[in-house]
mmCIF file of C-alpha atoms in Angstrom:
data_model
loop_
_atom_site.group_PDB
_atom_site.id
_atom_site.type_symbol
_atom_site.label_atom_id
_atom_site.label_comp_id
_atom_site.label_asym_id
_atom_site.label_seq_id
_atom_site.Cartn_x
_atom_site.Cartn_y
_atom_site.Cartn_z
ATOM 1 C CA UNK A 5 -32.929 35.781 -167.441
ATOM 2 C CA UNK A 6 -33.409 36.423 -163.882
ATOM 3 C CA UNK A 7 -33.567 32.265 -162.825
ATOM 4 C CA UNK A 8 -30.415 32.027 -165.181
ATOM 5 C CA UNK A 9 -28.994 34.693 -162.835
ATOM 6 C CA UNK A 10 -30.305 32.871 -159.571
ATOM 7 C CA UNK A 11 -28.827 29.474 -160.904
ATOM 8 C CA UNK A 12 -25.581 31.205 -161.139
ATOM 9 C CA UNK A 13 -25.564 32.654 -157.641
ATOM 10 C CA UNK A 14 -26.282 29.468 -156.086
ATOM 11 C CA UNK A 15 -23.981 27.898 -157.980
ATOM 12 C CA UNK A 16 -20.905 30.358 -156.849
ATOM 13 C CA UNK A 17 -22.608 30.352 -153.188
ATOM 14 C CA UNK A 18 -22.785 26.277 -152.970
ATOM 15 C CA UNK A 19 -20.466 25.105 -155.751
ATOM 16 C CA UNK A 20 -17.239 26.960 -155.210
ATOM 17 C CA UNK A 21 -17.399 28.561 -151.420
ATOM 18 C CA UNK A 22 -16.774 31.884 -152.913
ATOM 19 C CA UNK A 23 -18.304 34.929 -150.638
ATOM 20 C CA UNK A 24 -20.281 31.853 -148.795
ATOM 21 C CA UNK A 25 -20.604 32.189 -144.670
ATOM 22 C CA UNK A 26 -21.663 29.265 -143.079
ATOM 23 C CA UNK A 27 -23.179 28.780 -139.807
ATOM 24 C CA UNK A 28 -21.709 26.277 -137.945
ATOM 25 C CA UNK A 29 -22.782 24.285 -134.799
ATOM 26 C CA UNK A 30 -19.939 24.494 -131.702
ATOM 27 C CA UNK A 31 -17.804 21.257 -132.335
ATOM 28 C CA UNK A 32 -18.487 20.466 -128.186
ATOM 29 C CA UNK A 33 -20.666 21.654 -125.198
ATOM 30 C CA UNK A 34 -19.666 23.094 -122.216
ATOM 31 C CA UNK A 35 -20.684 19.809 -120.306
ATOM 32 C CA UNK A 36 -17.649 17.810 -119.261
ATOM 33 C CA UNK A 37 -17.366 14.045 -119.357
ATOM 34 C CA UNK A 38 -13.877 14.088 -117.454
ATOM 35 C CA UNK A 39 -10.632 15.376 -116.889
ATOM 36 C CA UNK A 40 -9.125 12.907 -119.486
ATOM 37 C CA UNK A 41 -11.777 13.121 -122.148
ATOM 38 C CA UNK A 42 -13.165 16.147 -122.449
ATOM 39 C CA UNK A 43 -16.596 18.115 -123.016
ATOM 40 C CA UNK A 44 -19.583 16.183 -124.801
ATOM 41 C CA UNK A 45 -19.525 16.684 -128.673
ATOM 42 C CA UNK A 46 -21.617 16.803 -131.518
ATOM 43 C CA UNK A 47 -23.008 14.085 -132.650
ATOM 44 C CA UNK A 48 -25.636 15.562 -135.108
ATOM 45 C CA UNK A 49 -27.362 18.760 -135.993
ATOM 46 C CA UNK A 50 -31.047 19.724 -137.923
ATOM 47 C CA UNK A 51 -32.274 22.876 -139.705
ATOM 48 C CA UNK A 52 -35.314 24.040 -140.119
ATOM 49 C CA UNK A 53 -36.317 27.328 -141.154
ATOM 50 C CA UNK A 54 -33.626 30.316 -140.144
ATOM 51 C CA UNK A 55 -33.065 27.851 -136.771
ATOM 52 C CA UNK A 56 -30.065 25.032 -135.975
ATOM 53 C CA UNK A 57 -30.408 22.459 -133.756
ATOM 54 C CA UNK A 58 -26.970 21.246 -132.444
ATOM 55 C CA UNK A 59 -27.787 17.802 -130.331
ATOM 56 C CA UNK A 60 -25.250 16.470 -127.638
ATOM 57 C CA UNK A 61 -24.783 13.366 -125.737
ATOM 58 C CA UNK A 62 -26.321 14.386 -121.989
ATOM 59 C CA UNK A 63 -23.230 13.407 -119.002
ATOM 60 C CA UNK A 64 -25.951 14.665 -116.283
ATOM 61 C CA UNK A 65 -28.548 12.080 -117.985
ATOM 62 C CA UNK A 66 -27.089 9.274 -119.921
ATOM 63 C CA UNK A 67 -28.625 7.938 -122.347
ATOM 64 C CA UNK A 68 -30.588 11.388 -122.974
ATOM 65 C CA UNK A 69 -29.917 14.234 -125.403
ATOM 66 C CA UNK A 70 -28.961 18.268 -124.863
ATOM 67 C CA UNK A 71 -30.107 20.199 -127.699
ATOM 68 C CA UNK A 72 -29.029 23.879 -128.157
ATOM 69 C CA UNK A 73 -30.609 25.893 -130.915
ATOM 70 C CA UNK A 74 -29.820 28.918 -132.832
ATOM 71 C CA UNK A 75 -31.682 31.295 -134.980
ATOM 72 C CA UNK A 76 -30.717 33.989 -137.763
ATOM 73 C CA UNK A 77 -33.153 35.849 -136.072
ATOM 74 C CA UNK A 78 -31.309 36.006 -133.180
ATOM 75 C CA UNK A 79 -28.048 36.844 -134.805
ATOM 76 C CA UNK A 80 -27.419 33.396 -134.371
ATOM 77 C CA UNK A 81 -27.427 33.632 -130.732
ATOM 78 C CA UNK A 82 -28.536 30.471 -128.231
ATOM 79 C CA UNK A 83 -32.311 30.329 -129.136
ATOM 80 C CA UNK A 84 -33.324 27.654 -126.777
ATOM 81 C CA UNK A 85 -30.812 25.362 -124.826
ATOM 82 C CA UNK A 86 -29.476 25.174 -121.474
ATOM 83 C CA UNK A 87 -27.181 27.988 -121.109
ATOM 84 C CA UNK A 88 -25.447 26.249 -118.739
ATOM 85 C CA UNK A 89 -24.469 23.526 -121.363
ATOM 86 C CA UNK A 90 -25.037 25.301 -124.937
ATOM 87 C CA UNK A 91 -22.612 27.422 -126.255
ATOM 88 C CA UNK A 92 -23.975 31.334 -126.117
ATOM 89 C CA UNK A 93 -23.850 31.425 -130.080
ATOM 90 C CA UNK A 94 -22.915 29.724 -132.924
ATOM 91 C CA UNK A 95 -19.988 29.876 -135.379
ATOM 92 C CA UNK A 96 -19.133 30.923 -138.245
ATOM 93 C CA UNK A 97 -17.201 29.290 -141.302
ATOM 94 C CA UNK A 98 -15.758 30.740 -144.374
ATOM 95 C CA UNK A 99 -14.655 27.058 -146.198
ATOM 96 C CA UNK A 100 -19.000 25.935 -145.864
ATOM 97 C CA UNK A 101 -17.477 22.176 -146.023
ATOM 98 C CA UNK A 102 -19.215 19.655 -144.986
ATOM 99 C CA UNK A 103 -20.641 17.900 -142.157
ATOM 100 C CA UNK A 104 -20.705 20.524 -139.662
ATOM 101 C CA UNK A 105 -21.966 23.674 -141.832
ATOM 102 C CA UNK A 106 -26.058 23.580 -141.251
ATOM 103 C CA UNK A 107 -26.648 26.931 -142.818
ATOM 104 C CA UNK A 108 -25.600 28.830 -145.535
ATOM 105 C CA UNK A 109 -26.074 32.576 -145.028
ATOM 106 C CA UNK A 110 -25.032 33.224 -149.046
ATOM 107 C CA UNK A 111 -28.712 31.689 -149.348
ATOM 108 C CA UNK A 112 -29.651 32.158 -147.042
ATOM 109 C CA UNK A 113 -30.630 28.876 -146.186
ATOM 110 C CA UNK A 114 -30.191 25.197 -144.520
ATOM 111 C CA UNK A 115 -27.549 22.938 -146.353
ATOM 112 C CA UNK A 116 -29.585 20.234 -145.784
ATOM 113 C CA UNK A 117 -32.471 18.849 -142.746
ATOM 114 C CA UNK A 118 -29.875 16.690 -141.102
ATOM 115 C CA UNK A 119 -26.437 15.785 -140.496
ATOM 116 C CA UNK A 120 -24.500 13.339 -138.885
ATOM 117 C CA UNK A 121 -21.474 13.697 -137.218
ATOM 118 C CA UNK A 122 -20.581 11.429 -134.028
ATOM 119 C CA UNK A 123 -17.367 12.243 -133.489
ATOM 120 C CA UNK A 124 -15.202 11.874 -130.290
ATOM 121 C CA UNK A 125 -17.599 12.254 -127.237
ATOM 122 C CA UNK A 126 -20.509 12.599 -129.050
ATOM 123 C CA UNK A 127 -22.234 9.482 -128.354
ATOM 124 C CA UNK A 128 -24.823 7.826 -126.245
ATOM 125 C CA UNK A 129 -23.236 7.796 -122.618
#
Protein backbone atom coordinates (compact mmCIF):
# COMPACT_ATOMS: atom_id res chain seq x y z
CA UNK A 1 0.00 0.00 0.00
CA UNK A 2 2.63 2.37 0.88
CA UNK A 3 4.62 2.06 -2.91
CA UNK A 4 0.96 2.41 -4.33
CA UNK A 5 0.93 5.64 -2.28
CA UNK A 6 4.58 6.68 -3.41
CA UNK A 7 3.61 5.93 -7.15
CA UNK A 8 0.83 8.30 -6.71
CA UNK A 9 2.86 11.15 -5.25
CA UNK A 10 5.31 11.05 -7.92
CA UNK A 11 2.90 10.86 -10.27
CA UNK A 12 0.98 14.27 -9.04
CA UNK A 13 4.67 15.75 -8.32
CA UNK A 14 6.06 14.85 -12.06
CA UNK A 15 2.91 14.13 -14.07
CA UNK A 16 0.65 17.08 -13.47
CA UNK A 17 2.96 20.05 -11.81
CA UNK A 18 0.59 20.16 -8.97
CA UNK A 19 2.35 21.47 -5.51
CA UNK A 20 5.79 20.77 -7.62
CA UNK A 21 8.80 23.58 -7.06
CA UNK A 22 11.42 23.34 -9.36
CA UNK A 23 14.84 24.57 -9.17
CA UNK A 24 15.86 26.29 -11.98
CA UNK A 25 19.32 27.37 -13.36
CA UNK A 26 19.56 31.51 -14.08
CA UNK A 27 18.60 31.72 -17.89
CA UNK A 28 22.17 34.05 -18.25
CA UNK A 29 25.37 35.02 -16.27
CA UNK A 30 26.40 38.14 -15.20
CA UNK A 31 29.31 38.07 -17.84
CA UNK A 32 28.59 40.36 -20.76
CA UNK A 33 29.38 39.62 -24.38
CA UNK A 34 28.40 43.29 -25.53
CA UNK A 35 26.30 46.14 -25.47
CA UNK A 36 24.17 44.71 -28.39
CA UNK A 37 24.00 41.11 -27.33
CA UNK A 38 23.87 40.67 -24.01
CA UNK A 39 25.19 38.45 -20.97
CA UNK A 40 26.44 34.76 -21.75
CA UNK A 41 23.56 32.14 -21.43
CA UNK A 42 22.91 28.76 -20.65
CA UNK A 43 23.79 26.40 -22.73
CA UNK A 44 23.39 23.25 -20.48
CA UNK A 45 23.03 22.21 -16.91
CA UNK A 46 23.84 18.62 -14.75
CA UNK A 47 22.53 17.26 -11.42
CA UNK A 48 23.93 15.23 -9.26
CA UNK A 49 22.96 14.58 -5.86
CA UNK A 50 21.06 17.77 -4.01
CA UNK A 51 23.73 19.98 -6.41
CA UNK A 52 23.09 21.88 -10.09
CA UNK A 53 25.58 22.65 -12.30
CA UNK A 54 24.57 25.58 -14.62
CA UNK A 55 27.53 25.76 -17.47
CA UNK A 56 28.11 29.05 -19.54
CA UNK A 57 29.99 30.00 -22.55
CA UNK A 58 33.35 31.89 -20.93
CA UNK A 59 33.67 35.84 -22.86
CA UNK A 60 37.02 36.28 -20.63
CA UNK A 61 38.25 32.75 -22.16
CA UNK A 62 36.71 31.69 -25.36
CA UNK A 63 36.39 28.63 -26.13
CA UNK A 64 36.30 27.68 -22.23
CA UNK A 65 33.37 27.04 -19.89
CA UNK A 66 32.00 28.99 -16.45
CA UNK A 67 30.24 26.65 -14.33
CA UNK A 68 28.20 27.89 -11.29
CA UNK A 69 26.75 25.34 -8.93
CA UNK A 70 24.06 25.18 -6.45
CA UNK A 71 23.12 22.97 -3.63
CA UNK A 72 19.80 22.24 -1.55
CA UNK A 73 22.07 22.26 1.11
CA UNK A 74 22.84 25.58 0.69
CA UNK A 75 19.32 26.77 0.25
CA UNK A 76 20.16 26.70 -3.18
CA UNK A 77 22.65 29.35 -2.84
CA UNK A 78 26.00 29.68 -5.32
CA UNK A 79 27.89 26.50 -4.13
CA UNK A 80 30.95 26.90 -6.19
CA UNK A 81 31.29 29.42 -9.17
CA UNK A 82 32.81 32.66 -9.72
CA UNK A 83 30.77 35.09 -7.90
CA UNK A 84 31.77 37.52 -10.07
CA UNK A 85 30.04 35.67 -13.05
CA UNK A 86 27.42 33.15 -11.30
CA UNK A 87 24.32 34.30 -10.23
CA UNK A 88 24.23 34.40 -6.08
CA UNK A 89 21.35 31.67 -6.17
CA UNK A 90 19.22 29.87 -8.17
CA UNK A 91 15.53 30.09 -9.16
CA UNK A 92 12.67 28.85 -8.57
CA UNK A 93 9.71 27.57 -10.88
CA UNK A 94 6.21 26.66 -10.14
CA UNK A 95 5.22 25.24 -14.03
CA UNK A 96 8.63 22.35 -13.51
CA UNK A 97 8.55 22.38 -17.57
CA UNK A 98 11.12 21.39 -19.27
CA UNK A 99 14.52 22.06 -20.31
CA UNK A 100 15.59 24.40 -17.76
CA UNK A 101 14.03 22.75 -14.43
CA UNK A 102 17.16 20.43 -13.04
CA UNK A 103 15.53 19.70 -9.75
CA UNK A 104 12.41 18.89 -8.44
CA UNK A 105 12.05 19.80 -4.76
CA UNK A 106 8.37 17.77 -4.65
CA UNK A 107 11.01 14.76 -4.77
CA UNK A 108 13.11 15.90 -3.93
CA UNK A 109 15.26 15.11 -6.61
CA UNK A 110 17.15 15.74 -10.15
CA UNK A 111 14.75 15.66 -13.26
CA UNK A 112 17.24 14.09 -15.04
CA UNK A 113 21.65 14.04 -15.20
CA UNK A 114 21.68 16.43 -18.10
CA UNK A 115 20.09 18.93 -20.15
CA UNK A 116 20.62 20.79 -23.08
CA UNK A 117 19.69 24.07 -23.78
CA UNK A 118 21.96 26.41 -26.12
CA UNK A 119 19.99 29.11 -26.49
CA UNK A 120 20.90 32.74 -27.51
CA UNK A 121 24.52 33.42 -26.21
CA UNK A 122 25.07 30.28 -24.90
CA UNK A 123 27.55 28.92 -27.17
CA UNK A 124 31.19 28.34 -27.72
CA UNK A 125 32.69 31.97 -28.20
Amino acid sequence: MALFILAVSLFLALGTGVSAECVACPNCDYERISIEQGDACINFWTCSGDTITCTYPSVANPGTWNNCSYSASTGWALADGPSEICFSGAGANAKCEAPNNPYNNAIPGCTASYGLINGTNGQLL
